[in-house]
Coordinates of C-alpha atoms in Angstrom, one line a residue:
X1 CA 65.3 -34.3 -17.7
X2 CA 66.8 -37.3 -16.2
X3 CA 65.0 -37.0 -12.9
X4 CA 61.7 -36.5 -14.8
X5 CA 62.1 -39.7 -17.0
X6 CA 63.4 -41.8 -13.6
X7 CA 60.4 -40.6 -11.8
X8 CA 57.9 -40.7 -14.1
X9 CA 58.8 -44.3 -15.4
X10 CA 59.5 -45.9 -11.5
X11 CA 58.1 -43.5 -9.3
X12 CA 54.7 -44.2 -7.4
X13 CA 52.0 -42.6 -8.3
X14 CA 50.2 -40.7 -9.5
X15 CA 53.5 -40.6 -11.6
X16 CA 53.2 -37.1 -13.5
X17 CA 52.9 -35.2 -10.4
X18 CA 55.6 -36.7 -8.7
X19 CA 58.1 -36.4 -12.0
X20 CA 57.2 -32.7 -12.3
X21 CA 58.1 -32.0 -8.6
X22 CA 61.4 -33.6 -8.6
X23 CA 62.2 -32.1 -11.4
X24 CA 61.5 -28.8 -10.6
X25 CA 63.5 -29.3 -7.4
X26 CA 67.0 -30.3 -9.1
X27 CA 66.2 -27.1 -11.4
X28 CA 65.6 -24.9 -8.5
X29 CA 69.3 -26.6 -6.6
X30 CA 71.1 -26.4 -9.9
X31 CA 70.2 -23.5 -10.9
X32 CA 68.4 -20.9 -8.5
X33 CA 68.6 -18.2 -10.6
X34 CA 65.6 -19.2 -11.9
X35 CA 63.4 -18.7 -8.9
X36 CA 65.1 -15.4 -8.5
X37 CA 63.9 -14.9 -11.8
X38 CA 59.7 -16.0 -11.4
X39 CA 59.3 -14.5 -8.0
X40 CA 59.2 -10.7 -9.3
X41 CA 58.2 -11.8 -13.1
X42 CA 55.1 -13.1 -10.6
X43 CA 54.2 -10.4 -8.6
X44 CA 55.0 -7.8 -12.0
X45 CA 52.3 -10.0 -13.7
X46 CA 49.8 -9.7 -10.7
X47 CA 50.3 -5.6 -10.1
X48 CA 49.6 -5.5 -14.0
X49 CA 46.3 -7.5 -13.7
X50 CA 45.5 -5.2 -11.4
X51 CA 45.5 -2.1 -13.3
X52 CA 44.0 -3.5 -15.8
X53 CA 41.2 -3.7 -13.5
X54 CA 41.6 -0.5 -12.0
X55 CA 43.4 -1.5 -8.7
X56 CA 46.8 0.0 -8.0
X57 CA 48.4 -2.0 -5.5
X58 CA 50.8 0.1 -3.2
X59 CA 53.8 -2.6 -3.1
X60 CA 55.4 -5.8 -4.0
X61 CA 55.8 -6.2 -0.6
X62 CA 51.5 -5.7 -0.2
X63 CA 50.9 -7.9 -2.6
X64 CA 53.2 -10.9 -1.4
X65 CA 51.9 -10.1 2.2
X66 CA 48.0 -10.3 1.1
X67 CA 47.0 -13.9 1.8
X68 CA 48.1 -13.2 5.6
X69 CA 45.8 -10.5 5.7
X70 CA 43.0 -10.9 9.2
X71 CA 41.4 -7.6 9.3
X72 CA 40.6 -5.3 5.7
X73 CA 40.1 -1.4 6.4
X74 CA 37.6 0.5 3.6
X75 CA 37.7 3.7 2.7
X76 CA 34.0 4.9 2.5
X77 CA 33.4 7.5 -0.4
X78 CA 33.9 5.8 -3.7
X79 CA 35.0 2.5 -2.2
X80 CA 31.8 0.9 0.0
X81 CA 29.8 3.7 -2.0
X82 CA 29.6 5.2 -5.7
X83 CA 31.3 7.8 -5.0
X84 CA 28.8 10.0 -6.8
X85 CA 26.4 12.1 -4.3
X86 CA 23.7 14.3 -5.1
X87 CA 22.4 17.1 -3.1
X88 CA 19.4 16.1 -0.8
X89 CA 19.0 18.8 1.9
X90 CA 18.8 22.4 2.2
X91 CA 17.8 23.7 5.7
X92 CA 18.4 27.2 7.0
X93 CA 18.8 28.6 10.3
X94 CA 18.0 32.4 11.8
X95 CA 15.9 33.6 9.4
X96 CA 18.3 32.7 6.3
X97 CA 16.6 31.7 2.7
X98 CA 17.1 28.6 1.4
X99 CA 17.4 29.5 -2.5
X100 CA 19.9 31.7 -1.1
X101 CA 21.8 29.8 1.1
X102 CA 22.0 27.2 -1.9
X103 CA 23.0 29.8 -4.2
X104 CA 25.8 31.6 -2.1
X105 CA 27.3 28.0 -1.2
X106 CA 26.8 26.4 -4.3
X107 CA 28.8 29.7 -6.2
X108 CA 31.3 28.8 -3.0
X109 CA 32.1 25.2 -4.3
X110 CA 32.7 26.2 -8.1
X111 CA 36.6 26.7 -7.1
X112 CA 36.4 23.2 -5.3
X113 CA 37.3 19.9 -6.7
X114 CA 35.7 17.9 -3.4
X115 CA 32.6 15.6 -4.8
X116 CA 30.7 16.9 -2.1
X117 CA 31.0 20.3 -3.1
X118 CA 30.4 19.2 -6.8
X119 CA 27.1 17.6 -6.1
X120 CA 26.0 21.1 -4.5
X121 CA 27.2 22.6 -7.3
X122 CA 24.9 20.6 -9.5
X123 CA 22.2 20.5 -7.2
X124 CA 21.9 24.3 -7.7
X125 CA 22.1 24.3 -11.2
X126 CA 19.4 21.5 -11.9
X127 CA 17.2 24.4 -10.2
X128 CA 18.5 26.6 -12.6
X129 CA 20.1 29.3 -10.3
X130 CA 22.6 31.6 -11.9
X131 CA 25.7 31.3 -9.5
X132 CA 28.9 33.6 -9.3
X133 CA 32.4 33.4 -9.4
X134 CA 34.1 33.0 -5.4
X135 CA 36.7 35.4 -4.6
X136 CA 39.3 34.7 -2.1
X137 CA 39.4 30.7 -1.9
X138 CA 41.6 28.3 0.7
X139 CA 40.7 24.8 1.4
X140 CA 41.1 23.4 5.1
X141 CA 42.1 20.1 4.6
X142 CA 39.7 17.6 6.4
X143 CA 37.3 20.6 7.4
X144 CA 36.2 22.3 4.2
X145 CA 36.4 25.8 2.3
X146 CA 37.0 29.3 3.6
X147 CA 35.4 31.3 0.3
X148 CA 34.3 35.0 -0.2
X149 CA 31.2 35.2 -2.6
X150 CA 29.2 39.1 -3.5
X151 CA 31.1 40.3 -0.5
X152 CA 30.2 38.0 2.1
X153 CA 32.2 35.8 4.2
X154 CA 31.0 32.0 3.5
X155 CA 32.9 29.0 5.8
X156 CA 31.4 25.0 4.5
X157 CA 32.2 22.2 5.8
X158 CA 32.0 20.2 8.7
X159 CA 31.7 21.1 12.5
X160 CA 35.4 21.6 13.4
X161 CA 36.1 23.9 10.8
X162 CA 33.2 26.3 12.5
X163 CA 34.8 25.4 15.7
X164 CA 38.0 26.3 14.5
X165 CA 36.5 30.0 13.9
X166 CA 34.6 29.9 17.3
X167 CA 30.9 30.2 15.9
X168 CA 28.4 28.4 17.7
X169 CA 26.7 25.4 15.9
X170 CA 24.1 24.0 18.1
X171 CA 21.4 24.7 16.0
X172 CA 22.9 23.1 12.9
X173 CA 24.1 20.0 15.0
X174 CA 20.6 19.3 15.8
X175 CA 19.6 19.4 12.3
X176 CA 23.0 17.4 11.0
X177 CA 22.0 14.2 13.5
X178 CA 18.6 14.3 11.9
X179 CA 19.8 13.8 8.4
X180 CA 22.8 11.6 9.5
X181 CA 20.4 9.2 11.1
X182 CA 19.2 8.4 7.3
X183 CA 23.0 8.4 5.8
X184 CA 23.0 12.0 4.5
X185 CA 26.4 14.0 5.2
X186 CA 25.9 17.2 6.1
X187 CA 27.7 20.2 5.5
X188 CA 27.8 23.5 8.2
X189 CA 27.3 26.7 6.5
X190 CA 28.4 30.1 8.4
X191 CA 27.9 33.4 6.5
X192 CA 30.0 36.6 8.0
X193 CA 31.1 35.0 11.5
X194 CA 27.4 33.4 12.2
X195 CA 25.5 30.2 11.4
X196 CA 23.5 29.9 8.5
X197 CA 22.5 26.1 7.6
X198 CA 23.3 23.0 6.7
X199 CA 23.3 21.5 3.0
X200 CA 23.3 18.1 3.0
X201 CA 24.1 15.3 0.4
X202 CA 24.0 11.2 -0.3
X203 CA 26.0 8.6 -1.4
X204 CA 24.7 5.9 -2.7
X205 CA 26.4 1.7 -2.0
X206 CA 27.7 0.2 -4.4
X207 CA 25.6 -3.0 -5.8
X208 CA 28.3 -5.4 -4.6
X209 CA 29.7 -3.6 -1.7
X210 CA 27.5 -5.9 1.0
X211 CA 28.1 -9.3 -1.1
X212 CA 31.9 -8.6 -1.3
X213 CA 32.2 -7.9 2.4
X214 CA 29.8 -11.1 3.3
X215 CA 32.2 -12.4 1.5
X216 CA 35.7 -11.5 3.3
X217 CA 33.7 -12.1 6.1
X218 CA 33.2 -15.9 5.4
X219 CA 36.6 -15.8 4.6
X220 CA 37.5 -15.0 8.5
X221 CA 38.8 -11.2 7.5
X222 CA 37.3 -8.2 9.6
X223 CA 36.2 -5.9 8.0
X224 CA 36.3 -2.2 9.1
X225 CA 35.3 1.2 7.4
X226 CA 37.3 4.4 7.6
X227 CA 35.7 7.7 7.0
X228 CA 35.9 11.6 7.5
X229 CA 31.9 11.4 7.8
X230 CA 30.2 12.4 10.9
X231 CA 29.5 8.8 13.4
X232 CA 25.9 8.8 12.7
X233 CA 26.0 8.9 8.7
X234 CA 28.7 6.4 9.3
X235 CA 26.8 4.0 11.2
X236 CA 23.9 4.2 8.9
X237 CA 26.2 3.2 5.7
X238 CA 28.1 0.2 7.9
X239 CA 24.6 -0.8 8.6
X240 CA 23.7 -1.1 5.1
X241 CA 26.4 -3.0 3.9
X242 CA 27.3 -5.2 7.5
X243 CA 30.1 -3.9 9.0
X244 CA 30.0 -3.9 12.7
X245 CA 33.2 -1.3 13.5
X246 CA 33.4 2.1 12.2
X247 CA 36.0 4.8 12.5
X248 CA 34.2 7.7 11.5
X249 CA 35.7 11.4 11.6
X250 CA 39.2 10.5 11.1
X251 CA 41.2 13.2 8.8
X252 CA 43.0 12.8 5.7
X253 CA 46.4 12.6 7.3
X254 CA 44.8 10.5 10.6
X255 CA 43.9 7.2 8.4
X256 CA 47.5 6.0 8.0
X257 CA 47.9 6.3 12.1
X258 CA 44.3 4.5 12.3
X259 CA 45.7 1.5 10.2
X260 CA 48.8 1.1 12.3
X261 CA 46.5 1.3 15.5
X262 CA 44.8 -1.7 14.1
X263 CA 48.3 -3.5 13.4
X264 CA 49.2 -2.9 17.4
X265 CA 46.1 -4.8 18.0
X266 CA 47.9 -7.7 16.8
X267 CA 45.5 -7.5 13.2
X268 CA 47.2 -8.0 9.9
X269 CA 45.5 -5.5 8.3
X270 CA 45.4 -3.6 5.0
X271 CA 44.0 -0.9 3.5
X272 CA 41.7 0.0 0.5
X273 CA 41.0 3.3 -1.0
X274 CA 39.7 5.5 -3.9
X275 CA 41.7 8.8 -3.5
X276 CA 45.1 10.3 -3.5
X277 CA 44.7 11.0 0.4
X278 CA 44.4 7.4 1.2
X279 CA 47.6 6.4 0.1
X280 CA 49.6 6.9 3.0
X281 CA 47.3 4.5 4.4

């Protein structure tokens, strides 16, 4: 209190400032404890402003660390975009139908909490097809769904996981870059060991997604999105919003490793994400 009173009656000015600041600095000597004290009282305050707005931050340590921050990695689905696609594309290959192919993948999805695999599941239903229950179920992580449905064989998802079971997908490549070029993700569909189609969905962007990055961007932070999505539908969303680097086709369990990539590039970089399997990251 004395310092305050000294200062503020005979110090320069502007007076209040200077009283404040002195003060605070004999508190902070006598008594540090204090600053012990606001420092996590702080950062509690700021990780509960957060939630209320729906952003979990990983760590105190994150949050302390942010203002350093030179390059920002975004997750795609449900972060640049709404996280809410709708089916788009049905196109079958070797003769298949496409009500059919729709109906035996849609009934395929019903065990499968992806949103990809929801939206195809809704997509069929808004046409009013009556699907059935899956059988056997097991879900590839990063690659998609190995299901049986009315006793055939049904593998959806992307290219590797066809790859994986050594079917062919040239056909459905040439149809997948088509529909990538105008931001649709496609999904390869194999029924009994060969190629069947490809179902494809969209995402739309979020209103704010390309004034928020111009944003960071003005702010001297890179900005670079992260995504399991094929390069091409990629490229077409980065487009949309302004981001110039993509890394596209990276698995669930690959984004943490791309992150620290970044950091051995000498970026400071964080992460931001909608889903469990981004947390690592």
């Amino acid at each position: 209190i004395g310092t305050f009173i000294v200062w503020f009656n005979f110090g320069p000015t502007p007076a209040l400032i200077f009283a404040l600041v002195n003060a605070v600095a004999v508190l902070i000597i006598a008594c540090p404890c204090a600053l012990g004290l606001a420092t996590p009282l702080s950062i509690m305050v700021g990780t509960g402003k957060g939630a209320q707005n729906g952003i979990l931050i990983r760590s105190a340590e994150a949050l302390e660390t942010a203002h350093k921050l030179n390059t920002l990695v975004l997750d795609k689905t449900g972060t640049i975009t709404k996280g809410q696609p709708s089916l788009t594309d049905v196109v079958p290959v070797d003769g298949n139908d496409a009500d059919e192919l729709l109906r035996l993948v849609a009934s395929a999805e019903r065990s499968s909490e992806h949103p990809l695999g929801q939206a195809i599941v809704r997509g069929a239903e808004d046409k009013g097809m009556k699907l059935t229950e899956p059988g056997e179920f097991e879900s590839v992580t990063g690659k998609g769904i190995k299901v049986s449905v009315d006793g055939k064989k049904l593998l959806v998802g992307n290219r590797r996981l066809l790859d994986d079971a050594d079917i062919k997908t040239v056909n459905l490549e040439k149809e997948a870059e088509r529909l990538a070029v105008e931001g649709k993700t496609s999904m390869f569909i194999a029924i009994d060991g060969k190629p069947a189609g490809v179902v494809a969905v969209a995402d739309t962007v979020k209103e704010d997604s390309a004034a928020a990055i111009a944003t960071l961007r003005k702010l001297g932070i890179e900005v670079v999105m992260i995504t399991g999505d094929n390069q091409h539908t990629a490229e077409a969303i980065a487009k949309q919003v302004g981001i110039e680097r993509v890394l596209a086709e990276v698995l669930p369990q690959d984004k943490a490793l791309e992150v620290k990539r970044l950091q051995g590039e000498n970026k400071i970089a964080g992460m931001v994400g909608d889903g469990i399997n981004d947390a690592p990251a």
